């Protein structure tokens, strides 16, 4: 199904710089919840870069375009995603805790 812009216009963005600053603060807080799940601080840093890349305006969401868009070194980000030794289980557990806390509010 194609989206026809005449009948389905894109929403207008009305965020202020104060809104963006607030979102950046919330992003940092969100990422901080997961940092302890990584064995090394570099892994947590690369996870933050990866998340920023996924949320960026980069048209392609693979590692190289994201790294180029963010202006970060490509190889460390590739290593983090492809070869770095970290376990997904603590991240999933923390995500479930956060989701549960949000739904129970």
Short mmCIF file of N, CA and C in Angstrom, two decimals:
data_model
loop_
_atom_site.label_atom_id
_atom_site.label_comp_id
_atom_site.label_asym_id
_atom_site.label_seq_id
_atom_site.Cartn_x
_atom_site.Cartn_y
_atom_site.Cartn_z
N UNK A 1 0.85 -1.18 0.00
CA UNK A 1 0.00 0.00 0.00
C UNK A 1 0.89 1.23 0.00
N UNK A 2 0.65 2.13 -0.92
CA UNK A 2 1.40 3.37 -1.00
C UNK A 2 0.70 4.46 -0.20
N UNK A 3 1.48 5.33 0.37
CA UNK A 3 0.92 6.48 1.08
C UNK A 3 0.85 7.62 0.09
N UNK A 4 -0.32 8.19 -0.07
CA UNK A 4 -0.52 9.32 -0.97
C UNK A 4 -0.50 10.58 -0.12
N UNK A 5 0.49 11.43 -0.40
CA UNK A 5 0.67 12.61 0.44
C UNK A 5 -0.51 13.57 0.39
N UNK A 6 -1.26 13.58 -0.70
CA UNK A 6 -2.41 14.48 -0.76
C UNK A 6 -3.47 14.09 0.27
N UNK A 7 -3.67 12.79 0.47
CA UNK A 7 -4.70 12.34 1.40
C UNK A 7 -4.13 11.98 2.78
N UNK A 8 -2.81 11.76 2.85
CA UNK A 8 -2.15 11.41 4.11
C UNK A 8 -0.92 12.30 4.30
N UNK A 9 -1.13 13.58 4.54
CA UNK A 9 0.04 14.47 4.66
C UNK A 9 0.87 14.12 5.89
N UNK A 10 2.17 14.35 5.78
CA UNK A 10 3.06 14.13 6.91
C UNK A 10 2.71 15.12 8.01
N UNK A 11 2.78 14.70 9.26
CA UNK A 11 2.46 15.63 10.35
C UNK A 11 3.49 16.75 10.41
N UNK A 12 3.04 17.92 10.84
CA UNK A 12 3.95 19.06 10.97
C UNK A 12 4.74 18.91 12.27
N UNK A 13 5.99 19.22 12.19
CA UNK A 13 6.85 19.15 13.37
C UNK A 13 6.82 20.51 14.06
N UNK A 14 6.40 20.54 15.30
CA UNK A 14 6.34 21.80 16.02
C UNK A 14 7.16 21.74 17.31
N UNK A 15 8.26 20.98 17.28
CA UNK A 15 9.12 20.88 18.46
C UNK A 15 9.98 22.12 18.59
N UNK A 16 10.13 22.58 19.81
CA UNK A 16 11.01 23.72 20.07
C UNK A 16 12.38 23.19 20.48
N UNK A 17 13.38 24.07 20.52
CA UNK A 17 14.70 23.62 20.97
C UNK A 17 14.64 23.15 22.41
N UNK A 18 13.75 23.71 23.20
CA UNK A 18 13.58 23.24 24.59
C UNK A 18 13.03 21.81 24.61
N UNK A 19 12.11 21.51 23.70
CA UNK A 19 11.59 20.14 23.58
C UNK A 19 12.71 19.17 23.24
N UNK A 20 13.55 19.56 22.28
CA UNK A 20 14.65 18.69 21.85
C UNK A 20 15.62 18.46 23.00
N UNK A 21 15.94 19.51 23.73
CA UNK A 21 16.84 19.36 24.89
C UNK A 21 16.25 18.38 25.89
N UNK A 22 14.95 18.49 26.13
CA UNK A 22 14.28 17.56 27.04
C UNK A 22 14.35 16.13 26.53
N UNK A 23 14.17 15.95 25.24
CA UNK A 23 14.26 14.61 24.66
C UNK A 23 15.66 14.04 24.78
N UNK A 24 16.67 14.88 24.60
CA UNK A 24 18.06 14.42 24.74
C UNK A 24 18.33 13.99 26.17
N UNK A 25 17.80 14.74 27.12
CA UNK A 25 17.96 14.35 28.53
C UNK A 25 17.27 13.02 28.80
N UNK A 26 16.08 12.84 28.26
CA UNK A 26 15.34 11.59 28.44
C UNK A 26 16.07 10.43 27.76
N UNK A 27 16.66 10.69 26.61
CA UNK A 27 17.43 9.67 25.91
C UNK A 27 18.61 9.22 26.76
N UNK A 28 19.33 10.18 27.34
CA UNK A 28 20.49 9.85 28.19
C UNK A 28 20.04 9.04 29.41
N UNK A 29 18.92 9.41 30.00
CA UNK A 29 18.39 8.67 31.14
C UNK A 29 18.00 7.25 30.72
N UNK A 30 17.35 7.12 29.58
CA UNK A 30 16.94 5.81 29.07
C UNK A 30 18.17 4.93 28.85
N UNK A 31 19.17 5.46 28.18
CA UNK A 31 20.38 4.69 27.91
C UNK A 31 21.08 4.29 29.20
N UNK A 32 21.08 5.16 30.19
CA UNK A 32 21.75 4.87 31.47
C UNK A 32 21.17 3.63 32.15
N UNK A 33 19.90 3.34 31.90
CA UNK A 33 19.29 2.14 32.47
C UNK A 33 19.97 0.87 31.97
N UNK A 34 20.52 0.91 30.76
CA UNK A 34 21.09 -0.27 30.13
C UNK A 34 22.60 -0.37 30.25
N UNK A 35 23.27 0.72 30.58
CA UNK A 35 24.73 0.72 30.64
C UNK A 35 25.29 -0.38 31.55
N UNK A 36 24.70 -0.66 32.72
CA UNK A 36 25.25 -1.72 33.57
C UNK A 36 25.16 -3.12 32.95
N UNK A 37 24.36 -3.28 31.91
CA UNK A 37 24.22 -4.59 31.28
C UNK A 37 25.43 -4.95 30.42
N UNK A 38 26.28 -3.98 30.15
CA UNK A 38 27.46 -4.23 29.33
C UNK A 38 28.67 -4.46 30.21
N UNK A 39 29.54 -5.38 29.78
CA UNK A 39 30.72 -5.75 30.56
C UNK A 39 31.76 -4.63 30.55
N UNK A 40 31.79 -3.83 29.50
CA UNK A 40 32.81 -2.79 29.38
C UNK A 40 32.14 -1.45 29.08
N UNK A 41 32.76 -0.38 29.56
CA UNK A 41 32.18 0.95 29.34
C UNK A 41 32.17 1.31 27.85
N UNK A 42 33.14 0.80 27.08
CA UNK A 42 33.17 1.07 25.64
C UNK A 42 31.93 0.48 24.96
N UNK A 43 31.48 -0.67 25.44
CA UNK A 43 30.29 -1.29 24.86
C UNK A 43 29.07 -0.40 25.11
N UNK A 44 28.95 0.14 26.30
CA UNK A 44 27.83 1.03 26.60
C UNK A 44 27.89 2.28 25.73
N UNK A 45 29.09 2.80 25.50
CA UNK A 45 29.25 3.97 24.63
C UNK A 45 28.84 3.65 23.20
N UNK A 46 29.24 2.49 22.71
CA UNK A 46 28.89 2.09 21.34
C UNK A 46 27.38 1.82 21.23
N UNK A 47 26.79 1.30 22.28
CA UNK A 47 25.34 1.08 22.27
C UNK A 47 24.62 2.42 22.14
N UNK A 48 25.13 3.43 22.84
CA UNK A 48 24.54 4.76 22.76
C UNK A 48 24.69 5.32 21.34
N UNK A 49 25.85 5.13 20.73
CA UNK A 49 26.06 5.58 19.34
C UNK A 49 25.08 4.88 18.40
N UNK A 50 24.93 3.58 18.60
CA UNK A 50 24.03 2.80 17.76
C UNK A 50 22.58 3.30 17.89
N UNK A 51 22.15 3.54 19.12
CA UNK A 51 20.79 4.07 19.33
C UNK A 51 20.63 5.43 18.67
N UNK A 52 21.63 6.30 18.82
CA UNK A 52 21.56 7.62 18.17
C UNK A 52 21.46 7.46 16.66
N UNK A 53 22.20 6.49 16.12
CA UNK A 53 22.13 6.25 14.67
C UNK A 53 20.76 5.79 14.24
N UNK A 54 20.15 4.91 15.03
CA UNK A 54 18.80 4.44 14.69
C UNK A 54 17.78 5.57 14.75
N UNK A 55 17.97 6.51 15.66
CA UNK A 55 17.04 7.63 15.81
C UNK A 55 17.38 8.81 14.91
N UNK A 56 18.49 8.74 14.21
CA UNK A 56 18.95 9.87 13.39
C UNK A 56 18.12 10.02 12.12
N UNK A 57 18.39 11.09 11.41
CA UNK A 57 17.72 11.34 10.14
C UNK A 57 18.40 10.60 8.99
N UNK A 58 19.39 9.80 9.30
CA UNK A 58 20.07 9.02 8.26
C UNK A 58 19.05 8.16 7.53
N UNK A 59 19.08 8.21 6.21
CA UNK A 59 18.11 7.46 5.43
C UNK A 59 18.32 5.96 5.56
N UNK A 60 19.58 5.53 5.60
CA UNK A 60 19.89 4.10 5.73
C UNK A 60 20.32 3.82 7.16
N UNK A 61 19.81 2.75 7.72
CA UNK A 61 20.06 2.42 9.13
C UNK A 61 21.03 1.25 9.29
N UNK A 62 21.96 1.10 8.36
CA UNK A 62 23.03 0.13 8.55
C UNK A 62 24.22 0.85 9.18
N UNK A 63 25.19 0.10 9.65
CA UNK A 63 26.27 0.67 10.46
C UNK A 63 27.04 1.77 9.74
N UNK A 64 27.49 1.52 8.53
CA UNK A 64 28.33 2.52 7.86
C UNK A 64 27.61 3.86 7.66
N UNK A 65 26.41 3.89 7.08
CA UNK A 65 25.74 5.19 6.92
C UNK A 65 25.46 5.88 8.27
N UNK A 66 25.12 5.09 9.29
CA UNK A 66 24.87 5.71 10.60
C UNK A 66 26.14 6.32 11.15
N UNK A 67 27.27 5.60 11.08
CA UNK A 67 28.53 6.12 11.59
C UNK A 67 28.93 7.38 10.84
N UNK A 68 28.79 7.37 9.53
CA UNK A 68 29.12 8.56 8.74
C UNK A 68 28.22 9.73 9.11
N UNK A 69 26.94 9.47 9.28
CA UNK A 69 25.99 10.53 9.65
C UNK A 69 26.33 11.12 11.02
N UNK A 70 26.72 10.26 11.95
CA UNK A 70 27.04 10.72 13.31
C UNK A 70 28.45 11.28 13.44
N UNK A 71 29.29 11.00 12.44
CA UNK A 71 30.67 11.45 12.52
C UNK A 71 31.49 10.68 13.54
N UNK A 72 31.19 9.39 13.68
CA UNK A 72 31.92 8.53 14.62
C UNK A 72 32.70 7.49 13.83
N UNK A 73 33.78 6.94 14.43
CA UNK A 73 34.56 5.92 13.72
C UNK A 73 33.71 4.69 13.38
N UNK A 74 33.91 4.21 12.17
CA UNK A 74 33.12 3.08 11.67
C UNK A 74 33.49 1.76 12.33
N UNK A 75 34.76 1.44 12.40
CA UNK A 75 35.21 0.12 12.87
C UNK A 75 34.74 -0.23 14.28
N UNK A 76 34.87 0.67 15.26
CA UNK A 76 34.39 0.30 16.60
C UNK A 76 32.90 -0.02 16.65
N UNK A 77 32.13 0.72 15.86
CA UNK A 77 30.68 0.46 15.84
C UNK A 77 30.40 -0.87 15.14
N UNK A 78 31.12 -1.17 14.07
CA UNK A 78 30.97 -2.47 13.41
C UNK A 78 31.35 -3.60 14.36
N UNK A 79 32.44 -3.41 15.09
CA UNK A 79 32.89 -4.44 16.03
C UNK A 79 31.85 -4.66 17.13
N UNK A 80 31.28 -3.57 17.64
CA UNK A 80 30.27 -3.68 18.69
C UNK A 80 29.09 -4.53 18.24
N UNK A 81 28.60 -4.27 17.05
CA UNK A 81 27.42 -4.99 16.55
C UNK A 81 27.77 -6.41 16.12
N UNK A 82 28.91 -6.60 15.47
CA UNK A 82 29.21 -7.89 14.87
C UNK A 82 30.03 -8.85 15.70
N UNK A 83 30.93 -8.33 16.57
CA UNK A 83 31.87 -9.23 17.22
C UNK A 83 32.02 -9.05 18.72
N UNK A 84 31.59 -7.93 19.24
CA UNK A 84 31.77 -7.67 20.66
C UNK A 84 30.98 -8.68 21.49
N UNK A 85 31.60 -9.12 22.58
CA UNK A 85 30.99 -10.15 23.42
C UNK A 85 30.15 -9.50 24.51
N UNK A 86 28.83 -9.45 24.30
CA UNK A 86 27.91 -8.96 25.31
C UNK A 86 26.62 -9.77 25.20
N UNK A 87 25.97 -9.87 26.31
CA UNK A 87 24.79 -10.73 26.39
C UNK A 87 23.52 -9.89 26.27
N UNK A 88 22.59 -10.37 25.48
CA UNK A 88 21.32 -9.68 25.27
C UNK A 88 20.36 -9.87 26.46
N UNK A 89 20.54 -10.95 27.23
CA UNK A 89 19.59 -11.26 28.30
C UNK A 89 19.45 -10.14 29.34
N UNK A 90 20.55 -9.56 29.85
CA UNK A 90 20.37 -8.47 30.83
C UNK A 90 19.67 -7.25 30.22
N UNK A 91 19.88 -7.02 28.94
CA UNK A 91 19.23 -5.89 28.28
C UNK A 91 17.73 -6.15 28.15
N UNK A 92 17.38 -7.35 27.75
CA UNK A 92 15.95 -7.70 27.65
C UNK A 92 15.29 -7.64 29.03
N UNK A 93 15.95 -8.16 30.03
CA UNK A 93 15.39 -8.13 31.39
C UNK A 93 15.16 -6.69 31.85
N UNK A 94 16.12 -5.82 31.60
CA UNK A 94 15.97 -4.42 32.02
C UNK A 94 14.85 -3.75 31.23
N UNK A 95 14.77 -4.04 29.94
CA UNK A 95 13.70 -3.48 29.11
C UNK A 95 12.33 -3.93 29.64
N UNK A 96 12.22 -5.20 30.00
CA UNK A 96 10.95 -5.71 30.54
C UNK A 96 10.60 -5.03 31.86
N UNK A 97 11.60 -4.78 32.70
CA UNK A 97 11.36 -4.07 33.96
C UNK A 97 10.84 -2.66 33.70
N UNK A 98 11.47 -1.97 32.76
CA UNK A 98 11.04 -0.60 32.43
C UNK A 98 9.64 -0.58 31.85
N UNK A 99 9.35 -1.54 30.95
CA UNK A 99 8.01 -1.61 30.35
C UNK A 99 6.96 -1.91 31.41
N UNK A 100 7.27 -2.82 32.31
CA UNK A 100 6.34 -3.16 33.38
C UNK A 100 6.09 -1.97 34.29
N UNK A 101 7.14 -1.26 34.64
CA UNK A 101 6.98 -0.08 35.50
C UNK A 101 6.12 0.98 34.80
N UNK A 102 6.32 1.15 33.50
CA UNK A 102 5.54 2.13 32.74
C UNK A 102 4.08 1.73 32.68
N UNK A 103 3.82 0.45 32.43
CA UNK A 103 2.43 -0.02 32.31
C UNK A 103 1.72 -0.02 33.66
N UNK A 104 2.45 -0.13 34.74
CA UNK A 104 1.83 -0.17 36.07
C UNK A 104 1.59 1.21 36.65
N UNK A 105 1.94 2.24 35.94
CA UNK A 105 1.75 3.62 36.46
C UNK A 105 0.30 4.00 36.40
#
